[in-house]
Amino acid sequence: MNRIRASISTIWAVSGIVIKELYRRKDFYVLFVVTAVITLMMASVNFFHEGKIVRYLKDICLLLIWISALVIAIATTARQLPAERESRTIFPLLAKPVTRGQVVVGKFLGCWLACGIALVVFYVFFGVICLAKQDHIGFWQYFQAIWLQWGMLAIVIGMVLLGSVVFSAPSANATICFVAVVSILILGSHLHKIAITEPEPLSVLLSSLYFLIPHLEWFYAVRDRLVFDQNLIPWVDCLLATLYAAAYVAIFLCGTWMLFRRRVLTT
Amino acid sequence: MDTPKDQTKSQKPKARWAPALFLCLLCTTAFTLGAILQQRVYSWTGSGGGDLMQVLLGNGRRVLADQFFTTADIYFHSGAYPSIFDRQYPSTNSARLARGVQETPEQEDAEHDREIALLNRPIDWIERFGRNFQITKETHLSGGKEREILPWLKLSADLDPKRVDTYTVASYWLRVHLGKPKEAEEFLREGLLANPDSYEILLELGRLYFENYHDLARARNLWEAAYRRWNKREAGKPRPDLRALDQITVRLAWLEEEEGHYAQAIKWLKVALAKKASPNPEGLEARLKELQAKLKEAEAPSPAPKA
Amino acid sequence: MSVEAPSILSTQSPARPSSNAAVIRIENLVVEYPGRGIGQRATTAVKDLNLEVYQGEVFGFLGPNGAGKTSTMQVLLGFQPPTRGAASIFGVDVRQPIARQRIGYLPEMTYYYKFLTSEELLRFYGRIFRIPRPELEVRIDSALKLVELEEARKRLIRTYSKGMQQRIGLAQALINNPDLLILDEPTSGLDPLGRMKVREIIQRLRSEGKTVLFSSHELGEVETVCDRIAIIHRGELQVLGRVADLVEEHQMDLERIFLKIIGYGMNHQREQRA
């Protein structure tokens, strides 16, 4: 029990550093300001003297939030382990009673919590914009949107963390992961349909890929539901999606740990 | 004789200014060359610059304009929209938003059924589960919420002012569903400036004057102008836009009939029949006969009053 | 336990501080790195190293670049598993994370999290050791006072000079009040005043009964500070003993002894003859 408590304390301490990094760096503020400025500019445009148009504004604001959150998640995560090695802080850290597994989990948790904080800030702004244009906002719809987006970001963070022990340069890792995430969002749900039209062995390859990749597009669909004021997603499906995200996170973290624990760290 | 120290002193001001002067010289050369080359570049590309969007996006703005038009359509269907992978029968450019304007509800429904056919059959558990998150229930905007499509139409027009559909579709929703004929007219005139040869915009502008302002004289002028533009642009084509011709001529016939100018109305229907514009020539023939009867009745001398 | 140095130069059995227990014990340690290319042979960085460091002593671990010092230290700190042999700290196998509970480690030139202040950095490391909050605050104060960074405690580390970075490194190594301190080139990048300060800190730690394992190329410094030294060359232990004994035995200063052991003199003469 004491060991578990010590482990949690260590993971928590490591994650705290990542959170501090988020609010001490400029990335988050720049993205937030860009999102706010673009949204406010779009809100100020007069379309045929119609003051009650709100959906396009929600759409654009949410799109910017999604892009910003992905950029924050990918950029923050991609640099964590490489920066520890480059600045050599990994050595004093691992010279303490910290395992490499705890470092991996701590970094994941830190990035995920940092993204969660960023999401809350973004969604508060989004809520204010919506309230300025319409009478009410559906609290549970918003909760589902944040929760599922945060769940998706967990998968992305896990993926990028794994990438950071596979690829040597953080920039290469970030670019590859960004392309992969965007591709999944756009094509993920259609791969099996494309596979049907392709000859062998490409067909088998695409079908396998379809069943292997994390289907991030499910989570992205919540954005549309919020824009078009749709009903709540059944809570059971929300729970299943959360478990699905947790399973992929576990797979990615396990992979990261397996690679990272074998990595020779030269002083 | 100067000591080395004195020499350094006397050379110092020169040395200090030399790099700045050299920089000025380089800048002057660069700006001069720029001014000369700019004219030459315009002559190579055949354009004189254009607006910011054109400069930034080039021909890509047309693709974006198409996408925004489609987005307006997606908004009209409350987000339930099949992707290109789901679509068995690919939609045309003007999309379903425009069909909603022009077709009968039956035709529209049949088209929808075909398009969302694949959406109803999930292939595997991944797709089945994913449906829980997607918007699958299609509803059309109504009760004033049609306004939500307007920003995308405006943005589409801004990006590609040559896209005529954008103006006519926006005008339809503005004047028919949102009660904003003034804004519709402004937008159509904006479109006409960018597309002076567009019979489609003139047709829609005529409808606006006819249906919203009940200004029959202006509507006639506009539809006649539309007919002239149609002749100029389409008449020589192997596959002319007969649907537009049908709309122009039939509306002109209708207007003339309302005014009691049966001969004129007959003339327009005959044009439509001669060019085989109508998808329902039998109906048109019947209408023609009706009008001819009306004309005969009108031209017949009124019976002499009974003694 | 006595350590049998394989070198002929070590004629005297190494002196061992009386009554003290071994804090570090290395037995028949072998560290090999696999060849990078196909068919390339593995490189042996450390060959059958046997070493003991006792409580309360300042131990200098010397050797030219590529001698195997770093590999030995990496094994001690758990960064790398030994290929063969064993190493323990306070009787705990170095592969167990708990073995590092009582260690303070100062790596060579580390750029600490530049978005933190020094007190935040120390708080972070303190939390890893699960030091209770009030006690941690006291330790942060004293560590910062010791390394003379009290005035800069609220400043972000990105604004620190190289010397200040090294000092904050020393402070983090001391935050858990370690019984064993492993210092890798602790004075590199420091000005003479900074070096003197580090020496003072090491002396003070010794007086408190702490054990210090200390690697450096500054032989003069080693001579001044260390009780015992080990010189390692090509992965093998060449010399192990008290500094004063070695100087007396060889009738030369430590620098010359070092050069003689690594064969510099002979090579140099050979080169000159050629």
XYZ file of N, CA and C in Angstrom, chain A residues 7-94:
264
model
N 4.363 5.591 -5.256
C 4.350 5.620 -6.717
C 3.427 6.728 -7.228
N 2.259 6.828 -6.606
C 1.299 7.867 -7.026
C 1.898 9.251 -6.765
N 2.551 9.378 -5.615
C 3.163 10.671 -5.265
C 4.214 11.075 -6.302
N 5.016 10.086 -6.721
C 6.061 10.368 -7.720
C 5.440 10.757 -9.058
N 4.450 9.974 -9.470
C 3.783 10.251 -10.759
C 3.158 11.650 -10.723
N 2.550 11.961 -9.602
C 1.894 13.261 -9.432
C 2.925 14.388 -9.513
N 4.079 14.175 -8.872
C 5.136 15.204 -8.893
C 5.634 15.425 -10.315
N 5.845 14.319 -11.054
C 6.335 14.438 -12.440
C 5.290 15.158 -13.305
N 4.019 14.812 -13.087
C 2.974 15.447 -13.906
C 2.852 16.943 -13.588
N 3.107 17.287 -12.325
C 3.032 18.703 -11.915
C 3.984 19.581 -12.713
N 5.144 19.028 -13.036
C 6.136 19.785 -13.823
C 5.590 20.087 -15.215
N 4.916 19.099 -15.802
C 4.380 19.297 -17.162
C 3.294 20.381 -17.145
N 2.457 20.337 -16.107
C 1.389 21.345 -16.015
C 1.997 22.739 -15.871
N 3.020 22.832 -15.029
C 3.699 24.138 -14.854
C 4.275 24.603 -16.189
N 4.822 23.648 -16.921
C 5.418 23.990 -18.217
C 4.366 24.596 -19.140
N 3.162 24.018 -19.107
C 2.097 24.524 -19.991
C 1.805 25.990 -19.705
N 1.620 26.328 -18.425
C 1.224 27.721 -18.186
C 2.389 28.698 -18.079
N 3.594 28.160 -18.100
C 4.751 29.072 -18.148
C 5.225 29.312 -19.585
N 4.788 28.470 -20.493
C 5.218 28.675 -21.881
C 4.185 29.519 -22.624
N 4.580 30.018 -23.821
C 3.703 30.946 -24.524
C 2.675 30.221 -25.404
N 2.941 28.967 -25.744
C 2.123 28.246 -26.735
C 0.620 28.371 -26.464
N 0.252 28.036 -25.226
C -1.166 28.011 -24.880
C -1.783 29.399 -25.059
N -1.088 30.421 -24.560
C -1.640 31.788 -24.621
C -1.786 32.237 -26.074
N -0.779 31.916 -26.884
C -0.826 32.321 -28.297
C -2.040 31.670 -28.974
N -2.195 30.373 -28.740
C -3.316 29.665 -29.380
C -4.662 30.185 -28.882
N -4.724 30.483 -27.591
C -5.982 30.987 -27.047
C -6.320 32.354 -27.646
N -5.310 33.202 -27.717
C -5.540 34.551 -28.266
C -5.947 34.454 -29.740
N -5.272 33.587 -30.481
C -5.615 33.431 -31.902
C -7.067 32.957 -32.041
N -7.437 31.959 -31.234
C -8.811 31.439 -31.266
C -9.808 32.552 -30.932
N -9.505 33.283 -29.868
C -10.420 34.335 -29.421
C -10.549 35.435 -30.475
N -9.410 35.831 -31.036
C -9.441 36.936 -32.012
C -10.229 36.524 -33.251
N -9.941 35.324 -33.767
C -10.644 34.881 -34.983
C -12.147 34.759 -34.698
N -12.487 34.168 -33.546
C -13.914 33.992 -33.216
C -14.601 35.353 -33.083
N -13.958 36.265 -32.382
C -14.577 37.577 -32.187
C -14.689 38.344 -33.505
N -13.684 38.169 -34.346
C -13.750 38.820 -35.667
C -14.927 38.273 -36.466
N -15.082 36.954 -36.425
C -16.191 36.337 -37.156
C -17.532 36.755 -36.543
N -17.536 36.903 -35.224
C -18.788 37.303 -34.555
C -19.181 38.724 -34.934
N -18.187 39.542 -35.262
C -18.493 40.940 -35.562
C -18.959 41.148 -37.005
N -18.832 40.108 -37.824
C -19.240 40.267 -39.231
C -20.769 40.284 -39.322
N -21.271 41.210 -40.133
C -22.716 41.331 -40.292
C -23.140 40.603 -41.561
N -23.905 39.508 -41.374
C -24.385 38.756 -42.525
C -25.859 39.092 -42.768
N -26.122 39.894 -43.741
C -27.487 40.248 -44.157
C -28.333 40.785 -42.996
N -27.719 41.522 -42.131
C -28.394 42.128 -40.971
C -29.117 41.101 -40.104
N -28.563 39.898 -40.012
C -29.141 38.846 -39.167
C -28.287 38.736 -37.901
N -28.855 39.117 -36.783
C -28.068 39.135 -35.548
C -28.064 37.820 -34.798
N -28.950 36.900 -35.188
C -29.091 35.686 -34.380
C -28.359 34.472 -34.959
N -27.534 34.715 -35.954
C -26.813 33.572 -36.540
C -25.741 33.126 -35.546
N -25.759 31.847 -35.176
C -24.818 31.401 -34.144
C -24.061 30.138 -34.526
N -24.654 29.310 -35.388
C -24.038 28.003 -35.623
C -22.672 28.091 -36.289
N -22.554 29.018 -37.248
C -21.261 29.117 -37.927
C -20.187 29.544 -36.942
N -20.601 30.375 -35.982
C -19.654 30.871 -34.988
C -19.217 29.730 -34.065
N -20.208 28.902 -33.685
C -19.906 27.745 -32.853
C -18.980 26.797 -33.618
N -19.302 26.639 -34.894
C -18.528 25.733 -35.741
C -17.069 26.181 -35.818
N -16.879 27.456 -36.126
C -15.514 27.970 -36.284
C -14.785 27.929 -34.953
N -15.460 28.357 -33.893
C -14.817 28.389 -32.577
C -14.421 26.971 -32.154
N -15.313 26.011 -32.369
C -14.992 24.632 -31.984
C -13.870 24.052 -32.842
N -13.881 24.410 -34.123
C -12.801 23.936 -35.000
C -11.460 24.457 -34.487
N -11.435 25.741 -34.147
C -10.193 26.330 -33.629
C -9.792 25.680 -32.309
N -10.798 25.390 -31.479
C -10.501 24.735 -30.202
C -9.889 23.352 -30.446
N -10.464 22.620 -31.393
C -9.941 21.290 -31.701
C -8.521 21.367 -32.227
N -8.288 22.309 -33.132
C -6.935 22.443 -33.694
C -5.964 22.833 -32.573
N -6.365 23.837 -31.769
C -5.488 24.312 -30.696
C -5.184 23.184 -29.714
N -6.231 22.440 -29.333
C -6.028 21.366 -28.355
C -5.087 20.310 -28.913
N -5.258 20.000 -30.200
C -4.369 19.001 -30.810
C -2.931 19.510 -30.855
N -2.782 20.780 -31.214
C -1.428 21.357 -31.278
C -0.797 21.348 -29.886
N -1.569 21.761 -28.885
C -1.032 21.787 -27.514
C -0.644 20.364 -27.088
N -1.557 19.420 -27.309
C -1.307 18.043 -26.869
C -0.079 17.466 -27.569
N -0.032 17.626 -28.878
C 1.061 16.997 -29.632
C 2.391 17.691 -29.345
N 2.367 19.031 -29.389
C 3.634 19.761 -29.183
C 4.155 19.557 -27.763
N 3.270 19.600 -26.783
C 3.717 19.445 -25.391
C 4.254 18.034 -25.156
N 3.536 17.040 -25.646
C 3.944 15.655 -25.377
C 5.214 15.291 -26.135
N 5.287 15.743 -27.395
C 6.430 15.333 -28.226
C 7.762 15.754 -27.625
N 7.780 16.854 -26.888
C 9.080 17.329 -26.398
C 9.416 16.779 -25.011
N 8.472 16.136 -24.326
C 8.724 15.772 -22.927
C 9.958 14.894 -22.740
N 9.931 13.682 -23.264
C 11.051 12.772 -23.024
C 12.336 13.226 -23.750
N 12.247 13.672 -25.014
C 13.482 14.160 -25.645
C 14.102 15.343 -24.893
N 13.259 16.239 -24.366
C 13.805 17.407 -23.640
C 14.486 16.961 -22.348
N 13.926 15.951 -21.693
C 14.547 15.435 -20.466
C 15.953 14.911 -20.765
N 16.082 14.264 -21.943
C 17.388 13.706 -22.297
C 18.340 14.794 -22.757
N 17.780 15.705 -23.555
C 18.636 16.748 -24.117
C 19.191 17.668 -23.031
N 18.336 18.044 -22.093
C 18.805 18.941 -21.032
C 19.429 18.144 -19.882
N 19.407 16.832 -20.007
C 20.036 15.904 -19.056
C 19.324 15.860 -17.706
N 18.130 16.409 -17.616
C 17.405 16.355 -16.340
C 16.922 14.945 -16.036
N 16.948 14.080 -17.060
C 16.525 12.695 -16.842
C 17.467 12.009 -15.831
N 18.737 12.457 -15.802
C 19.700 11.776 -14.918
C 19.442 12.066 -13.440
N 19.354 13.337 -13.036
C 19.016 13.538 -11.621
C 17.644 12.959 -11.266
N 16.753 12.899 -12.263
C 15.423 12.364 -11.967
C 15.481 10.857 -11.719
N 16.159 10.149 -12.636
C 16.227 8.696 -12.484
C 17.202 8.276 -11.379
